[in-house]
XYZ file of C-alpha atoms in Angstrom:
704
model
C 10.628 20.892 2.536
C 7.075 19.796 3.280
C 5.170 16.720 2.159
C 2.001 17.258 0.104
C -0.676 14.645 -0.637
C -3.267 15.053 -3.393
C -6.066 12.912 -4.783
C -6.266 13.006 -8.592
C -9.093 11.521 -10.658
C -8.961 10.553 -14.320
C -5.696 8.569 -14.471
C -6.174 5.192 -16.151
C -2.683 3.754 -16.612
C 1.026 4.231 -15.955
C 1.313 6.589 -18.958
C -1.105 8.932 -17.178
C 0.943 8.611 -13.992
C 4.124 9.246 -15.987
C 2.630 12.439 -17.471
C 1.723 13.757 -14.013
C 5.121 12.726 -12.624
C 7.052 14.523 -15.385
C 4.941 17.669 -14.955
C 5.527 17.776 -11.179
C 9.261 17.133 -11.582
C 9.430 19.906 -14.202
C 7.901 22.235 -11.595
C 10.849 21.500 -9.291
C 9.052 19.144 -6.907
C 10.976 16.225 -5.382
C 10.255 12.620 -4.320
C 7.207 12.539 -6.618
C 5.034 9.435 -6.273
C 1.961 8.915 -8.459
C -0.321 5.896 -8.109
C -2.527 5.325 -11.202
C -4.562 2.719 -9.322
C -6.099 4.918 -6.619
C -5.081 8.388 -7.836
C -2.860 9.160 -4.816
C -0.168 11.751 -5.590
C 2.522 12.848 -3.138
C 5.635 15.012 -3.370
C 8.051 17.117 -1.349
C 7.955 20.852 -1.976
C 9.441 24.103 -0.745
C 7.117 25.744 1.842
C 6.712 28.751 -0.490
C 5.475 26.766 -3.499
C 2.053 27.528 -5.029
C -0.319 24.606 -4.531
C -3.043 26.323 -6.561
C -0.719 26.551 -9.582
C 0.161 22.864 -9.263
C -3.524 21.898 -9.104
C -4.258 24.102 -12.110
C -1.404 22.504 -14.052
C -2.679 18.990 -13.336
C -6.195 20.051 -14.369
C -4.961 21.390 -17.720
C -3.609 17.902 -18.428
C -7.162 16.540 -18.306
C -7.198 15.233 -14.726
C -9.223 16.412 -11.727
C -7.679 17.258 -8.360
C -10.191 16.334 -5.656
C -10.830 19.130 -3.152
C -10.729 17.242 0.156
C -11.883 20.330 2.073
C -15.364 19.769 0.611
C -15.538 16.367 2.347
C -18.428 14.359 0.980
C -19.966 17.428 -0.721
C -18.059 17.142 -3.956
C -19.110 19.412 -6.838
C -21.873 18.073 -9.069
C -20.648 15.767 -11.812
C -20.803 16.849 -15.440
C -22.827 15.067 -18.107
C -20.948 11.998 -19.425
C -18.426 12.270 -16.572
C -17.505 8.557 -16.532
C -16.815 5.784 -19.038
C -20.014 3.908 -18.234
C -22.165 6.923 -19.204
C -20.103 7.562 -22.332
C -20.431 3.930 -23.403
C -24.211 3.908 -22.858
C -24.577 7.230 -24.736
C -22.598 6.116 -27.808
C -23.958 2.534 -27.923
C -27.374 3.243 -29.613
C -25.818 5.304 -32.430
C -23.173 2.636 -33.052
C -25.732 -0.194 -32.948
C -27.864 1.516 -35.628
C -24.798 2.111 -37.804
C -23.854 -1.563 -37.577
C -27.300 -2.568 -38.936
C -26.031 -1.853 -42.460
C -24.389 -5.300 -42.353
C -27.910 -6.782 -42.606
C -28.871 -4.687 -45.642
C -29.146 -7.765 -47.847
C -31.628 -9.438 -45.487
C -33.698 -6.385 -44.593
C -34.512 -3.259 -46.590
C -32.194 -0.687 -45.022
C -31.595 1.506 -48.076
C -32.046 4.632 -45.934
C -29.074 3.558 -43.805
C -26.842 3.252 -46.896
C -27.134 7.015 -47.389
C -23.680 8.459 -46.461
C -25.246 11.589 -44.905
C -27.464 9.482 -42.634
C -24.388 7.547 -41.526
C -22.557 10.840 -40.912
C -25.412 12.155 -38.741
C -25.429 8.929 -36.696
C -21.654 8.883 -36.373
C -21.233 12.562 -35.478
C -22.454 12.412 -31.802
C -20.162 9.435 -31.154
C -17.248 11.134 -32.917
C -17.694 14.409 -30.978
C -17.851 12.621 -27.611
C -14.843 10.457 -28.534
C -12.735 13.382 -29.706
C -13.709 15.461 -26.658
C -12.354 12.798 -24.319
C -9.725 10.861 -26.304
C -8.698 13.758 -28.548
C -8.154 16.282 -25.732
C -6.236 13.726 -23.691
C -4.076 12.845 -26.719
C -3.188 16.479 -27.455
C -2.305 17.189 -23.801
C -0.165 14.061 -23.558
C 1.733 15.090 -26.699
C 2.281 18.581 -25.262
C 3.786 17.021 -22.146
C 6.077 14.782 -24.184
C 4.538 11.519 -22.943
C 2.104 10.275 -25.615
C -0.529 7.992 -24.096
C -2.870 5.331 -25.427
C -5.465 7.964 -26.376
C -3.119 9.121 -29.153
C -3.536 5.723 -30.843
C -7.319 5.728 -30.402
C -7.613 9.319 -31.666
C -5.495 8.701 -34.786
C -7.399 5.489 -35.579
C -10.881 6.998 -35.172
C -9.882 10.243 -36.889
C -8.376 8.419 -39.896
C -11.542 6.336 -40.401
C -13.778 9.415 -40.008
C -11.816 11.650 -42.432
C -11.581 8.804 -44.984
C -15.347 8.269 -44.753
C -16.155 12.000 -44.873
C -14.003 12.340 -47.994
C -15.839 9.391 -49.572
C -19.210 10.954 -48.741
C -18.344 14.425 -50.095
C -16.786 13.068 -53.287
C -19.550 10.417 -53.646
C -16.982 7.624 -54.027
C -19.409 4.868 -52.997
C -19.878 2.459 -50.079
C -16.318 1.118 -50.321
C -15.135 4.445 -48.907
C -17.633 4.644 -46.019
C -16.329 3.518 -42.632
C -18.399 5.679 -40.300
C -19.389 2.537 -38.374
C -15.676 1.804 -37.847
C -15.158 5.225 -36.253
C -18.184 4.782 -33.981
C -17.330 1.189 -33.077
C -13.745 2.026 -32.101
C -14.862 4.844 -29.793
C -17.790 2.922 -28.277
C -15.840 -0.279 -27.626
C -12.900 1.608 -26.115
C -15.327 3.346 -23.752
C -16.696 -0.087 -22.871
C -13.190 -1.480 -22.374
C -12.232 1.464 -20.163
C -15.366 0.954 -18.081
C -14.605 -2.762 -17.630
C -10.993 -1.888 -16.854
C -12.103 0.617 -14.183
C -14.276 -2.030 -12.560
C -11.509 -4.629 -12.523
C -8.933 -2.121 -11.228
C -11.371 -0.878 -8.556
C -11.702 -4.481 -7.409
C -7.976 -4.441 -6.644
C -8.679 -1.629 -4.151
C -11.357 -3.613 -2.342
C -9.387 -4.280 0.860
C -8.093 -0.723 1.159
C -11.542 0.784 0.577
C -12.995 -1.384 3.343
C -10.356 0.068 5.699
C -11.153 3.626 4.582
C -14.871 3.104 5.297
C -14.024 2.077 8.848
C -12.539 5.529 9.455
C -15.874 7.349 9.330
C -18.219 6.873 12.269
C -20.340 8.852 14.760
C -18.873 8.958 18.283
C -20.586 9.432 21.647
C -18.570 12.290 23.113
C -18.687 12.780 26.893
C -18.890 16.375 28.121
C -19.866 18.019 31.391
C -22.466 20.767 31.950
C -22.274 23.668 34.386
C -23.376 21.328 37.197
C -20.497 18.943 36.358
C -22.981 16.327 35.250
C -22.053 14.009 32.427
C -23.692 14.647 29.046
C -23.421 12.594 25.820
C -23.193 14.371 22.457
C -23.111 12.593 19.063
C -20.186 13.894 17.008
C -18.355 12.813 13.851
C -15.104 11.091 14.789
C -13.234 13.402 12.402
C -13.918 16.206 14.914
C -12.454 14.345 17.889
C -9.188 15.548 19.407
C -6.611 13.854 21.591
C -7.799 14.020 25.211
C -11.543 13.918 24.441
C -13.695 11.467 26.379
C -15.994 9.015 24.560
C -18.582 6.387 25.462
C -18.495 3.164 23.417
C -21.315 0.620 23.662
C -21.840 -2.966 22.523
C -21.899 -3.268 18.733
C -20.368 0.155 18.165
C -17.176 0.899 16.311
C -14.296 2.444 18.234
C -14.193 6.017 16.811
C -10.464 6.680 17.359
C -7.443 5.246 19.151
C -8.344 5.334 22.857
C -7.185 4.345 26.321
C -9.845 2.684 28.502
C -10.624 4.671 31.659
C -13.596 2.637 32.873
C -15.182 -0.714 32.058
C -14.135 -3.865 30.253
C -15.222 -5.413 26.966
C -14.588 -7.993 24.290
C -13.197 -6.184 21.235
C -13.067 -7.491 17.665
C -9.856 -6.258 16.004
C -10.324 -8.224 12.771
C -9.898 -5.013 10.773
C -6.245 -4.912 11.843
C -5.358 -8.531 12.477
C -7.631 -10.535 10.197
C -8.602 -12.589 13.263
C -12.302 -12.717 14.148
C -11.666 -13.941 17.716
C -12.590 -11.079 20.137
C -9.949 -9.897 22.622
C -10.572 -8.990 26.264
C -9.780 -5.350 27.059
C -9.891 -3.652 30.462
C -8.897 -0.429 32.234
C -5.628 1.138 30.909
C -5.665 -1.036 27.769
C -5.390 0.637 24.363
C -8.170 0.074 21.797
C -7.681 0.800 18.109
C -9.983 3.017 16.068
C -12.010 0.938 13.601
C -12.259 -2.124 15.859
C -15.720 -3.128 17.125
C -17.023 -3.733 20.654
C -18.295 -7.298 20.668
C -19.765 -6.951 24.171
C -19.475 -4.544 27.091
C -19.485 -0.783 27.585
C -16.452 1.490 27.877
C -15.528 5.031 28.782
C -12.267 5.942 27.130
C -9.936 8.842 26.424
C -8.882 9.581 22.849
C -5.121 9.134 22.429
C -4.986 9.742 18.667
C -7.627 10.967 16.208
C -7.958 11.710 12.509
C -4.738 11.251 10.543
C -2.791 10.261 13.670
C -4.646 6.992 14.352
C -3.187 3.539 13.755
C -5.789 2.879 11.040
C -4.952 6.125 9.210
C -1.264 5.291 9.417
C -1.969 1.843 7.947
C -3.980 3.292 5.066
C -1.343 5.936 4.353
C 1.449 3.346 4.452
C -0.420 1.086 2.010
C -1.143 4.006 -0.341
C 2.499 5.079 -0.336
C 3.609 1.486 -0.911
C 1.274 1.222 -3.914
C 2.804 4.372 -5.393
C 6.317 2.915 -5.080
C 7.707 1.288 -8.218
C 9.425 -2.050 -7.633
C 12.361 -3.025 -9.910
C 10.168 -5.161 -12.174
C 7.946 -2.161 -13.001
C 10.822 -0.057 -14.304
C 11.272 -2.182 -17.459
C 7.543 -1.912 -18.250
C 7.678 1.873 -17.666
C 10.607 2.316 -20.045
C 8.824 0.313 -22.748
C 5.490 2.125 -22.177
C 7.219 5.504 -22.580
C 8.383 4.676 -26.137
C 5.529 2.326 -27.010
C 3.094 4.830 -28.582
C 5.601 6.345 -31.065
C 6.730 2.819 -32.030
C 3.127 1.690 -32.665
C 2.408 4.787 -34.776
C 5.496 3.924 -36.822
C 4.335 0.299 -37.238
C 0.850 1.482 -38.288
C 2.308 3.856 -40.893
C 4.624 1.128 -42.189
C 1.670 -1.289 -42.378
C -0.256 1.132 -44.594
C 2.718 1.903 -46.864
C 3.731 -1.739 -47.350
C 0.141 -2.915 -47.859
C -0.684 -0.214 -50.410
C 2.555 0.238 -52.308
C 4.314 -3.140 -52.002
C 1.486 -5.678 -51.790
C -0.944 -3.664 -53.976
C -3.761 -3.915 -51.413
C -6.724 -1.593 -51.946
C -6.356 1.761 -50.124
C -9.393 1.232 -47.895
C -8.178 -2.217 -46.802
C -4.657 -0.907 -46.186
C -6.108 1.888 -44.060
C -8.235 -0.575 -42.041
C -5.131 -2.686 -41.318
C -3.262 0.399 -40.165
C -6.165 1.484 -37.951
C -6.446 -2.034 -36.475
C -2.741 -1.889 -35.511
C -3.298 1.451 -33.752
C -6.398 0.295 -31.903
C -5.298 -3.167 -30.758
C -2.027 -1.925 -29.233
C -2.305 -1.664 -25.485
C 0.338 0.193 -23.454
C -2.183 0.270 -20.585
C -1.776 -3.474 -20.088
C 1.975 -3.096 -19.602
C 1.475 -0.125 -17.315
C -1.160 -1.842 -15.152
C 0.547 -5.241 -14.915
C 2.564 -4.395 -11.805
C 0.362 -1.783 -10.021
C -2.756 -3.999 -10.195
C -0.989 -6.977 -8.606
C 0.764 -4.773 -6.029
C -2.559 -3.158 -5.055
C -4.176 -6.536 -4.385
C -1.134 -7.926 -2.576
C -0.814 -4.885 -0.302
C -4.577 -4.747 0.258
C -4.816 -8.374 1.324
C -1.729 -7.956 3.499
C -3.205 -4.887 5.236
C -6.418 -6.774 5.944
C -4.375 -9.546 7.582
C -2.409 -7.068 9.682
C 0.758 -7.053 7.534
C 2.063 -3.618 6.552
C 4.632 -3.165 3.782
C 6.481 0.155 3.810
C 6.965 0.000 0.027
C 6.269 -2.237 -2.951
C 9.928 -3.251 -3.232
C 9.624 -4.947 0.177
C 6.761 -7.064 -1.166
C 8.865 -8.119 -4.148
C 12.022 -8.752 -2.065
C 10.412 -11.686 -0.234
C 10.948 -13.843 -3.332
C 14.743 -13.839 -2.779
C 14.895 -14.546 0.972
C 16.768 -17.768 1.826
C 17.427 -17.220 5.529
C 15.633 -15.420 8.367
C 17.357 -13.946 11.425
C 15.292 -13.642 14.634
C 15.920 -11.548 17.708
C 14.992 -13.501 20.864
C 13.499 -11.225 23.492
C 10.116 -9.844 22.451
C 10.282 -11.558 19.058
C 10.528 -15.317 19.610
C 9.426 -14.781 23.201
C 6.442 -12.773 24.412
C 8.562 -10.057 25.963
C 6.165 -10.153 28.939
C 8.540 -10.863 31.783
C 7.978 -11.552 35.452
C 10.494 -10.902 38.231
C 11.639 -14.317 39.435
C 14.324 -13.231 41.905
C 16.384 -10.241 42.982
C 19.156 -9.378 45.428
C 20.512 -6.081 46.765
C 23.157 -4.856 49.214
C 21.150 -1.741 50.037
C 17.721 -1.247 51.567
C 15.158 -3.245 49.530
C 12.632 -0.404 49.091
C 15.391 2.025 48.104
C 16.699 -0.487 45.544
C 13.217 -0.877 44.029
C 12.719 2.897 44.010
C 15.988 3.541 42.129
C 15.326 0.747 39.618
C 11.799 2.004 38.848
C 12.968 5.611 38.537
C 15.399 4.512 35.816
C 13.427 1.791 34.039
C 10.373 4.013 33.548
C 12.369 5.850 30.860
C 13.314 2.671 28.953
C 11.462 1.078 26.014
C 13.043 -2.361 26.545
C 10.596 -5.199 27.427
C 12.687 -6.155 30.497
C 12.525 -2.597 31.777
C 8.770 -2.330 31.221
C 8.176 -5.521 33.230
C 10.184 -4.260 36.207
C 8.705 -0.749 36.091
C 5.157 -2.114 36.054
C 5.712 -4.218 39.227
C 7.811 -1.716 41.205
C 5.800 1.354 40.202
C 6.071 4.399 42.488
C 4.124 7.657 42.551
C 7.241 9.611 43.533
C 10.075 8.616 41.179
C 13.515 10.119 41.687
C 14.364 13.242 39.692
C 17.529 12.840 37.639
C 19.858 15.576 36.517
C 20.413 13.525 33.376
C 19.135 10.151 32.142
C 19.519 8.337 28.805
C 19.060 4.902 27.269
C 22.227 3.361 25.847
C 21.230 1.125 22.916
C 21.425 -2.560 23.726
C 23.106 -1.994 27.105
C 20.873 -0.262 29.619
C 20.067 3.020 31.367
C 22.576 5.658 32.465
C 21.566 8.318 35.035
C 23.213 11.160 36.942
C 21.777 12.648 40.148
C 22.245 16.171 41.586
C 25.187 15.028 43.711
C 27.097 13.733 40.682
C 26.571 10.038 41.395
C 26.545 7.845 38.271
C 23.874 5.127 38.141
C 23.976 2.310 35.591
C 21.202 -0.248 35.162
C 21.563 -2.985 32.558
C 23.812 -5.809 31.407
C 26.835 -7.105 33.322
C 29.336 -5.578 30.892
C 27.596 -2.211 31.047
C 27.630 -2.037 34.859
C 31.225 -3.304 35.092
C 30.302 -6.421 37.050
C 33.384 -8.605 37.339
C 31.486 -11.585 38.724
C 28.709 -13.751 37.369
C 26.843 -12.762 34.195
C 23.929 -15.104 34.713
C 21.524 -12.443 35.981
C 19.445 -10.272 33.667
C 19.816 -6.790 35.151
C 22.487 -5.244 37.375
C 22.439 -1.929 39.229
C 25.695 -0.096 39.889
C 26.316 3.222 41.630
C 29.638 4.822 40.757
C 30.695 1.467 39.216
C 29.916 -0.455 42.425
C 27.321 -3.263 42.047
C 24.351 -2.680 44.350
C 22.083 -5.529 43.227
C 20.722 -7.728 40.442
C 17.345 -8.900 39.091
C 16.349 -12.142 37.366
C 13.347 -12.198 35.032
C 11.601 -15.035 33.241
C 10.115 -14.911 29.741
C 7.739 -17.186 27.823
C 8.157 -18.403 24.251
C 5.438 -17.153 21.886
C 2.778 -19.798 21.307
C 3.039 -19.449 17.516
C 6.866 -19.352 17.329
C 7.454 -23.107 17.021
C 4.912 -23.477 14.213
C 6.428 -20.535 12.302
C 9.992 -21.893 12.637
C 8.778 -25.316 11.471
C 7.171 -23.703 8.387
C 10.506 -22.112 7.458
C 12.309 -25.440 7.882
C 9.801 -27.119 5.545
C 10.504 -24.386 2.964
C 14.290 -24.976 3.325
C 14.781 -21.457 4.674
C 17.594 -21.240 7.263
C 16.591 -19.847 10.678
C 19.108 -18.005 12.876
C 18.728 -16.549 16.376
C 20.729 -13.332 16.872
C 20.473 -12.012 20.426
C 22.226 -10.020 23.098
C 21.120 -12.561 25.705
C 23.355 -15.187 27.336
C 24.521 -18.120 25.188
C 23.005 -20.715 27.536
C 19.573 -19.070 27.563
C 19.614 -18.545 23.791
C 20.555 -22.166 23.092
C 17.783 -23.399 25.377
C 15.121 -21.413 23.456
C 16.637 -22.369 20.074
C 16.579 -26.070 20.951
C 12.927 -25.879 21.983
C 11.934 -24.130 18.735
C 14.217 -26.039 16.344
C 16.239 -23.024 15.178
C 19.217 -23.907 12.965
C 21.867 -21.546 14.333
C 22.443 -19.408 17.463
C 24.550 -16.240 17.714
C 24.350 -14.835 21.259
C 25.758 -12.088 23.505
C 25.858 -9.523 20.677
C 25.854 -5.747 21.073
C 23.829 -3.639 18.562
C 27.070 -2.984 16.652
C 27.837 -6.709 16.519
C 24.277 -7.461 15.402
C 24.630 -4.936 12.586
C 27.983 -6.414 11.517
C 26.662 -9.981 11.621
C 23.534 -9.161 9.575
C 25.750 -7.397 7.014
C 27.931 -10.523 6.739
C 24.884 -12.793 6.341
C 23.386 -10.422 3.787
C 26.552 -10.548 1.685
C 26.259 -14.342 1.511
C 22.559 -14.521 0.612
C 19.408 -12.314 0.818
C 18.461 -12.211 4.505
C 15.368 -11.115 6.434
C 15.727 -9.849 10.007
C 12.850 -9.984 12.517
C 13.202 -7.805 15.617
C 11.418 -5.479 17.990
C 13.778 -3.399 20.133
C 15.898 -0.280 19.810
C 18.963 -2.526 19.728
C 17.554 -4.279 16.633
C 16.959 -1.077 14.627
C 20.396 -0.875 12.915
C 20.280 -4.562 11.940
C 16.707 -4.209 10.627
C 17.811 -1.350 8.406
C 20.827 -3.333 7.121
C 18.958 -6.556 6.231
C 17.564 -7.226 2.754
C 14.193 -7.138 4.483
C 13.642 -5.736 7.995
C 10.530 -7.091 9.750
C 9.189 -5.607 12.976
C 6.348 -6.512 15.329
C 3.752 -3.838 16.124
C 4.584 -4.074 19.836
C 8.119 -2.985 18.917
C 9.801 0.301 19.743
C 8.996 3.176 17.371
C 12.599 3.182 16.119
C 12.389 -0.500 15.184
C 9.076 0.062 13.363
C 10.442 3.084 11.487
C 13.493 1.198 10.206
C 11.571 -1.976 9.278
C 10.329 -2.700 5.749
C 7.448 -4.831 7.053
C 5.406 -4.455 10.255
C 3.351 -7.359 11.627
C 0.327 -5.895 13.437
C -0.602 -8.012 16.482
C -0.599 -11.833 16.515
C 3.174 -11.808 17.011
C 4.915 -13.954 14.388
C 1.750 -15.702 13.241
C 1.437 -13.720 10.001
C 5.115 -13.981 9.009
C 4.586 -17.008 6.695
C 1.573 -15.227 5.150
C 3.716 -12.137 4.526
C 6.357 -14.230 2.779
C 3.737 -16.197 0.828
C 1.976 -13.010 -0.296
C 5.291 -11.498 -1.362
C 6.180 -14.513 -3.491
C 2.711 -14.944 -5.023
C 2.397 -11.224 -5.766
C 5.677 -11.518 -7.638
C 4.315 -14.526 -9.562
C 1.164 -12.541 -10.445
C 3.261 -9.600 -11.680
C 5.268 -11.942 -13.926
C 2.039 -13.480 -15.273
C 0.597 -10.022 -15.958
C 3.733 -8.771 -17.684
C 3.954 -11.959 -19.772
C 0.340 -11.501 -20.874
C 0.824 -7.792 -21.627
C 3.966 -8.338 -23.725
C 2.698 -11.524 -25.397
C -0.615 -9.862 -26.256
C 1.091 -7.001 -28.101
C 3.732 -9.190 -29.748
C 1.019 -11.484 -31.159
C -1.822 -8.987 -31.723
C 0.052 -6.291 -33.656
C 1.281 -8.615 -36.467
C -2.181 -10.227 -36.717
C -3.720 -6.769 -37.198
C -0.985 -5.721 -39.658
C -1.663 -8.771 -41.875
C -5.359 -7.915 -42.048
C -6.786 -10.709 -39.882
C -8.524 -8.274 -37.510
C -11.089 -5.560 -38.185
C -10.689 -2.291 -36.258
C -13.915 -3.059 -34.363
C -12.682 -6.439 -33.144
C -9.302 -4.868 -32.370
C -11.003 -2.284 -30.104
C -12.853 -5.066 -28.269
C -9.690 -7.153 -27.833
C -7.762 -4.114 -26.576
C -10.352 -3.404 -23.875
C -10.566 -7.009 -22.744
C -6.767 -7.307 -22.437
C -6.810 -4.951 -19.440
C -9.699 -6.848 -17.890
C -7.676 -10.083 -18.078
C -4.923 -8.426 -16.018
C -7.433 -7.120 -13.490
C -9.070 -10.529 -13.064
C -5.695 -12.274 -12.728
C -4.633 -9.743 -10.087
C -7.895 -10.037 -8.144
C -7.258 -13.803 -7.842
C -4.675 -12.873 -5.196
C -7.548 -12.082 -2.803
C -8.499 -15.763 -2.605
C -5.342 -17.524 -3.739
C -3.696 -19.880 -1.243
C -0.294 -18.360 -0.467
C 1.039 -20.685 2.259
């Protein structure tokens, strides 16, 4: 199976997304995710599937699959290709038709001619039917009727009624051409306003996307081995290329500094405007900006492999995920259109046959019911809020793997922290060591083993005792949460790690032990510093009555010392990865629990927790199993992540309440004749705008 990503234009609500989803599933594709907000579509398919047939199928539904191979040179747009143009085209005809209301004040006898009204209405009707009518027919064919079905039936009913009145010369009481035109024009206006408000929810993500495109100064060498600089689009860079980056320029891709030092602004990833000092061997992230200095660097990742691309892709996938709260709205939206058509038909029958209301008035009530109903509002309630929440989070350096993770924050009542690398910096220094063998040999063996480990303790030792000629092992592996195990050509077994792992029968107060064939050959003590932001974060949780727990493999005495300094409620120390997993499972069964960790030994527990949270400095395994990744700044953004999760959930509830309340109140009002179809069309369009505006408030809302 291979993963396929497409960009589809023309989707306006969850009904559109549902139509595309059902089509793709019918074609045998799996793990289908469709985001109506930004048009991102992804699915898993057999390698032999026909992508061209899939694209053609989506196109026949009325949507456009963007050809990304054309880059910025997209095909020329057709006339009336967007809602703004359609609204501006239909507006003059509709405005003239509406002048008949002033016939008593001004002599407009020419406008009272039914054939003049037909001529004025016809361009609006043709444009409306071309867009709404085609969409309605295709949605019915696919078994998922969308909102355009309601608009089409309403406009068509008014037009046919009026055309019949004109042909049979039944008089002005049978002419509602202006109703047809007004419905179509105001829905175009509403769709345009809706597009603008929904696009605003993508503001943060679009700003990240823009940062991906930049011209790079590529370093190359001529036949005389002299350095030459060539401007090149960063999309053409490859891993291993050399680039020159000057003051004020944007870093074109993820790079490792080979020469120079600089102050780098990484606000795009961290939300912090304070520049960071970077020097030789440091990694700089594509999209960040050189505040001052000049660098020569080697590209480590380009294009879709960069950190920024990964962030954007993760946010897009998270937006396409449907959290539990969205599923109720989806189920209702799927049956909403047939129900509304039934209510509209019942309104006409009861008005005309039971309450003896004139046929034209009964028809107008029925049309008003069709037009004012708004399944889009229910469909957009959750995606709009999720898009803003994820966008703001990404801008602050908080990455959610899926939308459910964002929603799950609302239930968290306790947070479990790993110690090393999470509450502490993970940047250790060797404070003391002892060995029974030659000192240089001891250092050489330790480096040759630790260089293969991803643990912060190992990295600290390997950096200090670095050697250009490490030992060659017949076999070497990292044992999760315990240490390194190596075998040399002579069959000697080397263990480097905790006391229990190396079979030390004596003291356990040292950090790392080395044993050869189960005989202790030395130990190392390292010191670690508590993160500067840790105490403030723990205090924030205490103020919110959220229980804090330290869960670590470190010694009880060391763990209690750190916990006391930070004010952590509970300490569970000297745990293996299996014990961590078991403990998190127990805590999770009692109450929803978040786990914050960074190492390989934390990965199982992160996966087991209600919400797994990893730091960006963490091992790849920890990041892959986490639901949330905090990019840089350590724990600083953890309260913001929780606050955004809770306030996004509040916004979703507000949106859903408005969407349901609007329809529950508006449909009866229209059925009892208190709304004209024209006003109903205006109210329907504005209902979506209300949701968009409420969602966009999340950009500036105080969340902590």
